mmCIF file of C-alpha atoms in Angstrom:
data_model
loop_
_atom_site.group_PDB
_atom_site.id
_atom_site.type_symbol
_atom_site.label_atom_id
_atom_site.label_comp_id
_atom_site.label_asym_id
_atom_site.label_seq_id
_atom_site.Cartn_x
_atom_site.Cartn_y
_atom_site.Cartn_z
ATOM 1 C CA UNK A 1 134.642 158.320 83.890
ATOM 2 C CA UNK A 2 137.722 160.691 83.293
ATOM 3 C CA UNK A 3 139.805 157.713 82.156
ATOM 4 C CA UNK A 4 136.688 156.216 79.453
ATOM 5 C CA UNK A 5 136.636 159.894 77.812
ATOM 6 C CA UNK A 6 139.592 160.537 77.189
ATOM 7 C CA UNK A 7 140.257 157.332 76.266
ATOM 8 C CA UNK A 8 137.728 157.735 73.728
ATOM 9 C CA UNK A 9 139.694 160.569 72.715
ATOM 10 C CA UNK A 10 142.790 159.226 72.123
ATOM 11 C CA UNK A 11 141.560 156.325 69.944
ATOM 12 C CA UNK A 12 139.323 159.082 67.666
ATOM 13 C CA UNK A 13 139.980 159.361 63.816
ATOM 14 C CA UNK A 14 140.065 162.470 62.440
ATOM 15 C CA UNK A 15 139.258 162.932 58.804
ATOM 16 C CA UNK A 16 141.019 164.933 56.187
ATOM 17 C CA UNK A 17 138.981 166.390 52.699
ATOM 18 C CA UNK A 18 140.768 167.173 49.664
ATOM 19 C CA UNK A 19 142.444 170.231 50.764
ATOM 20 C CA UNK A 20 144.177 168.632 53.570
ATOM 21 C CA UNK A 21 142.050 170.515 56.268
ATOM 22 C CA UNK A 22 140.407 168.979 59.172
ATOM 23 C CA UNK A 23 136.939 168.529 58.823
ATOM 24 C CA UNK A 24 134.576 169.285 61.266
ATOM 25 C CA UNK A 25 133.625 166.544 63.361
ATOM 26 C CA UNK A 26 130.224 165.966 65.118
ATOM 27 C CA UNK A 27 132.718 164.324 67.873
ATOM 28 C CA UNK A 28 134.854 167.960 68.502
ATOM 29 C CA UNK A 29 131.800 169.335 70.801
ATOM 30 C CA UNK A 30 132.343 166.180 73.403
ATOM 31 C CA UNK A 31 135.809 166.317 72.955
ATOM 32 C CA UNK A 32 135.941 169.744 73.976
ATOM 33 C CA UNK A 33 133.595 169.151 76.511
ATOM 34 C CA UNK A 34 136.279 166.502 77.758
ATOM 35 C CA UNK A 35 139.193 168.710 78.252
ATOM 36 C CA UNK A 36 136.765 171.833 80.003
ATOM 37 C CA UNK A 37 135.685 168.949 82.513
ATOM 38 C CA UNK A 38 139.422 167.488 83.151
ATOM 39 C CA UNK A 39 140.587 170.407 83.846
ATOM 40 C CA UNK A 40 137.903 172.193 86.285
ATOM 41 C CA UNK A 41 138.698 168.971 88.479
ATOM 42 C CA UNK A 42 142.192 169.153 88.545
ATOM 43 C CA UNK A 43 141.351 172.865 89.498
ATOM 44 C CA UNK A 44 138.982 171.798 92.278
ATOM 45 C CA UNK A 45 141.400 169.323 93.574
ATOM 46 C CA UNK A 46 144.201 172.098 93.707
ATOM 47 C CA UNK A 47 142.106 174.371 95.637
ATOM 48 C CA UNK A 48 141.097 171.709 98.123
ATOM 49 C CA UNK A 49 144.368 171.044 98.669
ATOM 50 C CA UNK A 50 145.940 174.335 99.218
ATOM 51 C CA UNK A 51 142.567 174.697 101.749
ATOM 52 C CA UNK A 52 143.167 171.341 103.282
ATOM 53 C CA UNK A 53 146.739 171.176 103.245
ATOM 54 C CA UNK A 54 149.208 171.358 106.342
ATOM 55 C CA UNK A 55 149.864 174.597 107.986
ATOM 56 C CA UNK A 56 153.262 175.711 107.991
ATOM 57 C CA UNK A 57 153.086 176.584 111.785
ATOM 58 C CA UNK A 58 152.177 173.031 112.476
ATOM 59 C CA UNK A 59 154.200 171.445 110.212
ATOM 60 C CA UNK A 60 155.477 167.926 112.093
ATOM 61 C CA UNK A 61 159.146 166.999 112.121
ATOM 62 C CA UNK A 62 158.762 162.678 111.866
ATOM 63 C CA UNK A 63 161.744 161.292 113.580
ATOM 64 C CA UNK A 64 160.669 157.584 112.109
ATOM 65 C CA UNK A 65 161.393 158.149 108.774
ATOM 66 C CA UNK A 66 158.207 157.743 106.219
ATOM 67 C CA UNK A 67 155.322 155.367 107.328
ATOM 68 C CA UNK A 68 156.314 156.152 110.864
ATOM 69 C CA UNK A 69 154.009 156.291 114.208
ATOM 70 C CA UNK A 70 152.651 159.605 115.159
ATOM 71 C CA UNK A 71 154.618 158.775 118.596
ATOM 72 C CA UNK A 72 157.959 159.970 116.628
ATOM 73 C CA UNK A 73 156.029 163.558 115.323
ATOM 74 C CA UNK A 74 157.009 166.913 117.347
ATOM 75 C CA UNK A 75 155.332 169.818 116.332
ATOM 76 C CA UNK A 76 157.085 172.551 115.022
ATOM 77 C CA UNK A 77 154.324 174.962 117.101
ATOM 78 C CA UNK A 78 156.496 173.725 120.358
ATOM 79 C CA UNK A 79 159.965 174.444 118.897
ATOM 80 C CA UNK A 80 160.519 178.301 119.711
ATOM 81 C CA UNK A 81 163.584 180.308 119.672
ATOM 82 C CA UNK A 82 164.453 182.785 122.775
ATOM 83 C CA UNK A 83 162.480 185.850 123.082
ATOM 84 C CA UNK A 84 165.369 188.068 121.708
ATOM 85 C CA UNK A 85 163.266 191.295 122.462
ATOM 86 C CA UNK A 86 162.385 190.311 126.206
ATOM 87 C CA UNK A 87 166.657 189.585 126.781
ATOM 88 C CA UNK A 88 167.103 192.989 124.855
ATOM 89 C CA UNK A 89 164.898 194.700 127.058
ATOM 90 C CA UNK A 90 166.414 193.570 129.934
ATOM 91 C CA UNK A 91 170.095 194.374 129.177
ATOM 92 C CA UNK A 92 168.633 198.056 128.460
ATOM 93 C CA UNK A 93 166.849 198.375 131.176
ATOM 94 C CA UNK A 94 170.132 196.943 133.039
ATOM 95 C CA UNK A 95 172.373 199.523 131.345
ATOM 96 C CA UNK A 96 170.167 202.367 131.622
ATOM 97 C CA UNK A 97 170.012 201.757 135.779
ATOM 98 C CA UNK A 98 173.659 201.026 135.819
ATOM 99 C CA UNK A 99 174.002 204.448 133.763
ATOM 100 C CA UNK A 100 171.605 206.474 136.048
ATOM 101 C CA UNK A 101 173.550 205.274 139.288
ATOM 102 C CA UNK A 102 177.069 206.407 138.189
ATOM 103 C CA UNK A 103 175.308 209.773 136.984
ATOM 104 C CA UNK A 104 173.508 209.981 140.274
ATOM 105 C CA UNK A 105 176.596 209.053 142.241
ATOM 106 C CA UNK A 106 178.838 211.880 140.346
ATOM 107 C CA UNK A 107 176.248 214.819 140.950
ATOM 108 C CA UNK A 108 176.583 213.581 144.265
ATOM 109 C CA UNK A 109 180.144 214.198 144.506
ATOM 110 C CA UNK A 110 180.046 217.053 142.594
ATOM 111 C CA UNK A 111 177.194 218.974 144.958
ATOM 112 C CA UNK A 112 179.276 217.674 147.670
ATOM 113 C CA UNK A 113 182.241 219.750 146.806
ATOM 114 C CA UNK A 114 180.266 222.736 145.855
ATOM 115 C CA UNK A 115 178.818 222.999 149.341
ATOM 116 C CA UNK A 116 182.600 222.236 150.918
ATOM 117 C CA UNK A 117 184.297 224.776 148.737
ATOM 118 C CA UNK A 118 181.263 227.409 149.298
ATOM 119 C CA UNK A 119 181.694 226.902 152.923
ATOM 120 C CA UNK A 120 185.753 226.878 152.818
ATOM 121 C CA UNK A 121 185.730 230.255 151.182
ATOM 122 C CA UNK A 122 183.100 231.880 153.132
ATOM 123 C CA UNK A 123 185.213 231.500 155.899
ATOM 124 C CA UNK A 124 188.329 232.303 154.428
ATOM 125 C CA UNK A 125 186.478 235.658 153.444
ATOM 126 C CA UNK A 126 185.774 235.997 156.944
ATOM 127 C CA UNK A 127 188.754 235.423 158.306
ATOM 128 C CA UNK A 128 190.375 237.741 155.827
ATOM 129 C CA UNK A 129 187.914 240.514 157.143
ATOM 130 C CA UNK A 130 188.233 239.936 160.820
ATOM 131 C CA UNK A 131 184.863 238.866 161.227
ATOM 132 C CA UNK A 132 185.194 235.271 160.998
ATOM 133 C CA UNK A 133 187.311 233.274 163.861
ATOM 134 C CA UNK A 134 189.607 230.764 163.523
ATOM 135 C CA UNK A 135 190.871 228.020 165.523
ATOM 136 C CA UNK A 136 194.665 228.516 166.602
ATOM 137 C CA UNK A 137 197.379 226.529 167.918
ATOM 138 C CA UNK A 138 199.591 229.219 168.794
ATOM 139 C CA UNK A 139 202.932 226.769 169.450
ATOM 140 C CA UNK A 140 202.300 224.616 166.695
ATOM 141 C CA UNK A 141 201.643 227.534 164.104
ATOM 142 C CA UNK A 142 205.308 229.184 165.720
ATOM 143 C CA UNK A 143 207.078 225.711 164.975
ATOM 144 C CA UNK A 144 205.872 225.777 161.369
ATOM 145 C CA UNK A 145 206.768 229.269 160.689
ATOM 146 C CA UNK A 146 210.410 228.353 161.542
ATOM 147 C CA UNK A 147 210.676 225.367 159.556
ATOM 148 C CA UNK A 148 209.406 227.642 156.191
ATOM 149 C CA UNK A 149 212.393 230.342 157.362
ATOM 150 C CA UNK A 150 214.984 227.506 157.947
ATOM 151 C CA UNK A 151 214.248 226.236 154.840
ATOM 152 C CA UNK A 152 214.259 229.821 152.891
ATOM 153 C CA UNK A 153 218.157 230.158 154.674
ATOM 154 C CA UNK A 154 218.990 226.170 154.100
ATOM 155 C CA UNK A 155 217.520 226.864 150.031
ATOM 156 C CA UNK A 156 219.974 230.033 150.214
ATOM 157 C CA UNK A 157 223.002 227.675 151.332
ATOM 158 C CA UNK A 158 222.245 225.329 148.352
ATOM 159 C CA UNK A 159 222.050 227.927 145.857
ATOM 160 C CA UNK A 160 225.845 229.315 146.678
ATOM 161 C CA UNK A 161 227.097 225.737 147.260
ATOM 162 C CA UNK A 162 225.822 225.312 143.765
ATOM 163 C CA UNK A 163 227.571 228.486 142.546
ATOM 164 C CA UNK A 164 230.575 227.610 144.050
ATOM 165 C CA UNK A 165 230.797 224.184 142.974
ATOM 166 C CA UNK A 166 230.313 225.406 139.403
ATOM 167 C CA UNK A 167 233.092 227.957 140.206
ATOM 168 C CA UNK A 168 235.407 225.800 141.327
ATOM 169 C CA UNK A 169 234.940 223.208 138.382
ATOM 170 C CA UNK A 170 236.063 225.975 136.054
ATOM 171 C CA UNK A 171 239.071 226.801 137.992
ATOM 172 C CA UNK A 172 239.951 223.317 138.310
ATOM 173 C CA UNK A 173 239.619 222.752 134.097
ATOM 174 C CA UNK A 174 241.784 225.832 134.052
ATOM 175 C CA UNK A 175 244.571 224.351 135.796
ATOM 176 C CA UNK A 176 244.024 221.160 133.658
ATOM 177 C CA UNK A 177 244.705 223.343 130.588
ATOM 178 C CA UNK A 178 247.441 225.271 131.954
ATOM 179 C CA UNK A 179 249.127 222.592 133.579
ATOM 180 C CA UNK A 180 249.241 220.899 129.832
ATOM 181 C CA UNK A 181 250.312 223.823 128.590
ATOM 182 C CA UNK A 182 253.099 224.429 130.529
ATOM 183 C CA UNK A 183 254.381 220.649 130.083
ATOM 184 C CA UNK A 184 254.302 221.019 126.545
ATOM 185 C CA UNK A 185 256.547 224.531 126.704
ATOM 186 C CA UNK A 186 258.600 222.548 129.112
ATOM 187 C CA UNK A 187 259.380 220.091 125.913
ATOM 188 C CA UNK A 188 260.018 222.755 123.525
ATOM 189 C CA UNK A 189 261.732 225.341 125.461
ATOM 190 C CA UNK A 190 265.195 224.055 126.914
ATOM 191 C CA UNK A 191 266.237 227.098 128.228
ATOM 192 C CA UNK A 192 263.161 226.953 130.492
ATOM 193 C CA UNK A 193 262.522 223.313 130.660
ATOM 194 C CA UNK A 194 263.106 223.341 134.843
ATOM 195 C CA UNK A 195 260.515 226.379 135.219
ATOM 196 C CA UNK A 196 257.565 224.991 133.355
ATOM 197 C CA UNK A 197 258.316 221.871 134.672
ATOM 198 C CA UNK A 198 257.639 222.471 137.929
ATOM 199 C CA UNK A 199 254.785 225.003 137.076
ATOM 200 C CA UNK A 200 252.795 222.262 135.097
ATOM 201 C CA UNK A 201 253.708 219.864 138.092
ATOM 202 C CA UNK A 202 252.135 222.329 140.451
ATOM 203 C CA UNK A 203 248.924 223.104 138.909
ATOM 204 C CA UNK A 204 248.856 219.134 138.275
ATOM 205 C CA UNK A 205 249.062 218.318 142.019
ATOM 206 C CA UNK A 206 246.468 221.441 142.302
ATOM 207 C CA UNK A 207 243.613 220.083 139.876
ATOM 208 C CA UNK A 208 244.064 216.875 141.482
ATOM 209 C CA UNK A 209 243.393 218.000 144.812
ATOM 210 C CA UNK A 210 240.879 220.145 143.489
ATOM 211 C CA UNK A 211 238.848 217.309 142.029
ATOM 212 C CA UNK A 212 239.275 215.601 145.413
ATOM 213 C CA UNK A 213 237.328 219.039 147.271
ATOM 214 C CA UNK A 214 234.827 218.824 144.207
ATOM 215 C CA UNK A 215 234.350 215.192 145.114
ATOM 216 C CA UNK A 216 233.483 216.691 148.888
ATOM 217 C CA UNK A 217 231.616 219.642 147.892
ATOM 218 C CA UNK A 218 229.315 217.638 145.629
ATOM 219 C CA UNK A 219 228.634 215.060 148.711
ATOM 220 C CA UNK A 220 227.488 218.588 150.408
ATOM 221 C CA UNK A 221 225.241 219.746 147.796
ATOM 222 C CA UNK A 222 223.383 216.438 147.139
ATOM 223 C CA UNK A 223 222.493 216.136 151.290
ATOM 224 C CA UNK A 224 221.387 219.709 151.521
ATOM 225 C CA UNK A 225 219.038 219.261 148.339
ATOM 226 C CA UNK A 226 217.768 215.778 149.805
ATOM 227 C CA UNK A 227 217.157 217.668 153.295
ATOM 228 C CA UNK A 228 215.173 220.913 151.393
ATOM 229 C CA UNK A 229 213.568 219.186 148.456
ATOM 230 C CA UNK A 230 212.399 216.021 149.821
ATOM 231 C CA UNK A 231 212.334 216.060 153.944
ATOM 232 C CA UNK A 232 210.711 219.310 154.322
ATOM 233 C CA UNK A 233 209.148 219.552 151.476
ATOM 234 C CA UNK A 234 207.467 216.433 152.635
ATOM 235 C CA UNK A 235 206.395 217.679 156.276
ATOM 236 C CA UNK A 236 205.789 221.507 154.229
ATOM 237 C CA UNK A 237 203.232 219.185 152.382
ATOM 238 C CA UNK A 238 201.693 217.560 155.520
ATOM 239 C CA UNK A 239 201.537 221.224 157.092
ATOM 240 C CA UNK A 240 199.452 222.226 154.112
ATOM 241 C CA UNK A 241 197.310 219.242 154.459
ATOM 242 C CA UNK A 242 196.889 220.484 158.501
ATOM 243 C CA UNK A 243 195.766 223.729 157.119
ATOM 244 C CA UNK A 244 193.352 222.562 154.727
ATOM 245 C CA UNK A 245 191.610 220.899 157.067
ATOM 246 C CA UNK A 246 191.504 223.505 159.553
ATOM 247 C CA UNK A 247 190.125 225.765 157.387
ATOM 248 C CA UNK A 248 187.278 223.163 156.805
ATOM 249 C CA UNK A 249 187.120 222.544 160.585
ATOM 250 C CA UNK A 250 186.337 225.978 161.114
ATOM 251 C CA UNK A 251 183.943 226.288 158.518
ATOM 252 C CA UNK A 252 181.798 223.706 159.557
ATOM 253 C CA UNK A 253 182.169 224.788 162.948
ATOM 254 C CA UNK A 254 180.629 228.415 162.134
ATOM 255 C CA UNK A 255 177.719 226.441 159.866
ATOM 256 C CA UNK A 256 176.910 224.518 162.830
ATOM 257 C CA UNK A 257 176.962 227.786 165.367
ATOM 258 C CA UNK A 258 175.083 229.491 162.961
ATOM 259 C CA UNK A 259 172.183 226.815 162.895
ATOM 260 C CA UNK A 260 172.095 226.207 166.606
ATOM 261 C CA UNK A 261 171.291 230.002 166.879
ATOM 262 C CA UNK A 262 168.259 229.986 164.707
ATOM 263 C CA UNK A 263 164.709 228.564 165.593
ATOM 264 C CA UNK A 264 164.419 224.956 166.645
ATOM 265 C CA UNK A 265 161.627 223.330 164.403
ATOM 266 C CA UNK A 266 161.666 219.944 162.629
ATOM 267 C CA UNK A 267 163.418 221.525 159.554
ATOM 268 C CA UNK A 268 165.701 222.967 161.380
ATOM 269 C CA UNK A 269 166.817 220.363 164.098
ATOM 270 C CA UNK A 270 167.794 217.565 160.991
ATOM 271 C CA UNK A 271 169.604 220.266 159.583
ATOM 272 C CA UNK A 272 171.773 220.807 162.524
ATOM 273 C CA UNK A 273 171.778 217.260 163.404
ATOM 274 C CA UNK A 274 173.372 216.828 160.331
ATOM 275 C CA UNK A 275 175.407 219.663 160.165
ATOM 276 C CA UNK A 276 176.815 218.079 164.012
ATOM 277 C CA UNK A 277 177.986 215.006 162.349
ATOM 278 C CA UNK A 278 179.965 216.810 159.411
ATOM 279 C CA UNK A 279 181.310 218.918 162.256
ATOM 280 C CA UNK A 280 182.445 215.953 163.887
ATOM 281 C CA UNK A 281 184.204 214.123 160.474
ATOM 282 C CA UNK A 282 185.868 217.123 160.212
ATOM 283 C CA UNK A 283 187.217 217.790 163.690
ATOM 284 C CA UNK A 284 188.656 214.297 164.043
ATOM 285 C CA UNK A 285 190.243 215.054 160.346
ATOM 286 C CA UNK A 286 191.373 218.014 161.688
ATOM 287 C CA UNK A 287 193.220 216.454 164.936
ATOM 288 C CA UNK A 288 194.787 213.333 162.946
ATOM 289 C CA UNK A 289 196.675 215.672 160.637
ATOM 290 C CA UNK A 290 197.813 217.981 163.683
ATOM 291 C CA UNK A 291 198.860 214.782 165.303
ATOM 292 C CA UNK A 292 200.735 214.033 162.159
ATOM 293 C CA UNK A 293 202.510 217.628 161.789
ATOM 294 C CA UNK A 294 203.714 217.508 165.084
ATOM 295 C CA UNK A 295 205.159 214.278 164.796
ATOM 296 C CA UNK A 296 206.859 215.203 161.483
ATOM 297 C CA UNK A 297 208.132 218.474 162.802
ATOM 298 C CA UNK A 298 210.057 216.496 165.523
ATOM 299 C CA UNK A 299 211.323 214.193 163.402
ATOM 300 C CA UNK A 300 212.693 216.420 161.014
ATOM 301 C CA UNK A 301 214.471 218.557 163.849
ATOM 302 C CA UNK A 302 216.185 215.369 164.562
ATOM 303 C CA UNK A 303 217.119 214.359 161.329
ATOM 304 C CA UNK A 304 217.890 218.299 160.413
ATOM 305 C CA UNK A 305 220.751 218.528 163.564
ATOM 306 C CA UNK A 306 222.347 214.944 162.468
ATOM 307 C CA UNK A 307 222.646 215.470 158.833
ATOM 308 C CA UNK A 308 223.981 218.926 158.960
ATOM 309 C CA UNK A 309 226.161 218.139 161.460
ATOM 310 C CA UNK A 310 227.994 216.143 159.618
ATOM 311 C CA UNK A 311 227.757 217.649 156.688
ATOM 312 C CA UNK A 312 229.387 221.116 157.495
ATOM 313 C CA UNK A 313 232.285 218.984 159.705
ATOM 314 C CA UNK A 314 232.581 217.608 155.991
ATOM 315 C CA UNK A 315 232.623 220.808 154.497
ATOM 316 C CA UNK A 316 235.034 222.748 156.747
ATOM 317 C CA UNK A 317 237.611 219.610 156.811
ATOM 318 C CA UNK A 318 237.569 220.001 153.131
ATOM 319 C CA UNK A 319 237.890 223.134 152.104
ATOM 320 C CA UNK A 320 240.571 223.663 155.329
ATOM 321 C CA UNK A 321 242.586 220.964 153.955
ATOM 322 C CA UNK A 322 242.531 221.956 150.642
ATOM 323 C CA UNK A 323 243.731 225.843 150.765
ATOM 324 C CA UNK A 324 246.453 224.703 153.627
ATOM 325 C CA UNK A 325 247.648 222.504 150.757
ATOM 326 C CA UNK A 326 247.268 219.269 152.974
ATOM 327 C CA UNK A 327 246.893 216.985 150.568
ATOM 328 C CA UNK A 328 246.865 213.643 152.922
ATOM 329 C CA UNK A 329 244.246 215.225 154.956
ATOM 330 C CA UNK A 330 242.269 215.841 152.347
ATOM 331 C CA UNK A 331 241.950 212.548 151.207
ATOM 332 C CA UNK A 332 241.382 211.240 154.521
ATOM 333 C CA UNK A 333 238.643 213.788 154.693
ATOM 334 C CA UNK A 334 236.450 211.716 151.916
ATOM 335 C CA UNK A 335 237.563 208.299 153.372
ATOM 336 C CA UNK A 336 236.142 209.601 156.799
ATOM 337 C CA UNK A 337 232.864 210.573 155.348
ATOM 338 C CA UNK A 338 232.798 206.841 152.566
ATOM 339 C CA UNK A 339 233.344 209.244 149.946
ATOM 340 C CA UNK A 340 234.009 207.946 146.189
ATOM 341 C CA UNK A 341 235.093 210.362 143.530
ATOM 342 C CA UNK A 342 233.362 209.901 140.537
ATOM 343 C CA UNK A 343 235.251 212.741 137.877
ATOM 344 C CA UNK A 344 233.567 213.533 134.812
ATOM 345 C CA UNK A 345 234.475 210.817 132.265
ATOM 346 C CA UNK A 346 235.209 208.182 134.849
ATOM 347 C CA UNK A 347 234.721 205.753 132.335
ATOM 348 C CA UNK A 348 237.843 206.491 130.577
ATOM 349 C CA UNK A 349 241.394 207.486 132.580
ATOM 350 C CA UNK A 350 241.379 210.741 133.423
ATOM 351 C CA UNK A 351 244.658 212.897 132.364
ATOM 352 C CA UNK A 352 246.471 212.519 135.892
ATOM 353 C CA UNK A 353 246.601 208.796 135.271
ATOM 354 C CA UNK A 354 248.145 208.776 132.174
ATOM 355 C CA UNK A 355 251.348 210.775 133.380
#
């Protein structure tokens, strides 16, 4: 019906009057009519397809191609992505525990040593006052004491080895200087050639032999450090250990006699039962490190007697040799000992080589 009107439409003559102006037609009523009804069903047909048309949440994907069996169509309403909010969640949630348990485990450790350091300096108050008691090892504590004063005399003996090695360097560079000097006078002065000759030979043979007791003395001073700065410093450090955890010992010790004096209800018997096992960590702490400072005290006696004994036999061979002007003994003094001189500026000859 569409097709006949405007068919009709198409093939219509309009006529022109003598002005050139369309005249009016009884045909422009239907062909108006024509147009209004064309296009109110090309407007219904619009709206029934955007009501009847796909959804776009269950638009098909055809894996045939066009003109293909519904057997090759997969809904799109099946195809979903991960649930990006659940995963989120869960590495949150994972995080957040993960977070809570390190805080947890640090106020933990941080209550922990607020109750240990309370308790370590109540008793030290105590014990400062006379009202507290202590546990003491009365032959242990009298080795220890000792050690500290053979190490404040042994620190005394390094200091004025030090001094006198400095000492002596200077003297030695002085008879360097003076031994040049007096070989260059010996040059210039013929009058006096034979006395500053032998002058600058003697305080030539003297700096050499005084290098030599440097050589020795230095040996000395590098054992005695190594023997006061390392060995006991190392058992000094153990001993301080021991203390520490006597201190602790003790402290826990008067917690738990405290507690076992006071009433015996529920409350009260976890505490103690708990307060017996800390008691217990800290007495076997408290015997290993005893344990250990006696061993190390022994053990340092032993290495104390052999190191020093050789060490002043070093020293007094040396410095004998030296001032009795034996020179041959001197050097046999270092070989004895597997000393090597090293003199300042080893890496070039030294000025007793180049004469």
């Amino acid at each position: 019906m569409t097709d006949s009107i405007m068919s009709k439409a198409a093939t219509m003559e309009i006529p022109i009057n003598s002005n050139g102006d369309t005249g009016t037609l009884a045909e422009d009523d239907s062909l108006e009519q024509a147009a209004k009804l064309q296009w109110s069903l090309d407007e219904k047909d619009l709206q029934q397809v955007m009501v009847s048309g796909p959804n776009l949440n269950e638009t098909s994907i055809v894996s045939g191609g066009y003109g293909g069996t519904a057997e090759g169509i997969i809904s799109t309403a099946t195809i979903k992505g991960p649930n990006m909010h659940h995963s989120s969640s869960s590495s949150s949630m994972a995080a957040e525990q993960t977070t809570r348990g390190v805080a947890v485990e640090k106020i933990e450790t941080v209550k922990k040593w607020g109750l240990n350091t309370y308790k370590c300096t109540k008793q030290m108050i105590s014990e400062r006052f006379g009202r507290g008691s202590r546990t003491v090892d009365l032959e242990l504590e009298a080795q220890i004491e000792v050690l500290r004063d053979t190490k404040r005399k042994y620190e005394t003996v390094l200091r004025l080895a030090r001094a006198l090695t400095n000492h002596f360097y200077n003297m030695v560079q002085t008879q360097h200087s003076l031994g040049d000097t007096f070989a260059e006078l010996s040059q210039k002065s013929p009058e006096l050639r034979d006395e500053f000759g032998y002058n600058a030979e003697t305080q030539k043979l003297l700096c050499k032999n005084g290098e030599t007791l440097l050589g020795a003395i230095n040996f000395f001073v590098s054992s005695i450090n190594t023997l006061v700065n390392k060995t006991m410093e190392d058992t000094l450090m153990t001993i301080k250990m021991y203390e520490n955890a006597r201190l602790e010992f003790d402290a826990y010790r008067s917690d738990l006699e405290e507690l076992s004096m006071g009433p015996r209800d529920a409350v009260a018997m976890a505490r103690i039962d708990a307060a017996q096992q800390q008691y217990q960590v800290h007495k076997e702490k408290y015997e290993r490190l005893r344990s250990d400072v006696i061993i190390k005290l022994k053990f340092l006696e032993e290495n104390k007697v052999k190191v020093m004994h050789k060490q002043l036999l070093l020293f007094h061979n040396a410095i004998s040799a030296y001032f009795a002007g034996n020179q041959q003994q001197l050097e046999q003094t270092l070989k004895q000992f597997n000393i090597k001189l090293k003199p300042p500026g080893a890496d070039k000859p030294s000025w007793l080589e180049d004469q």
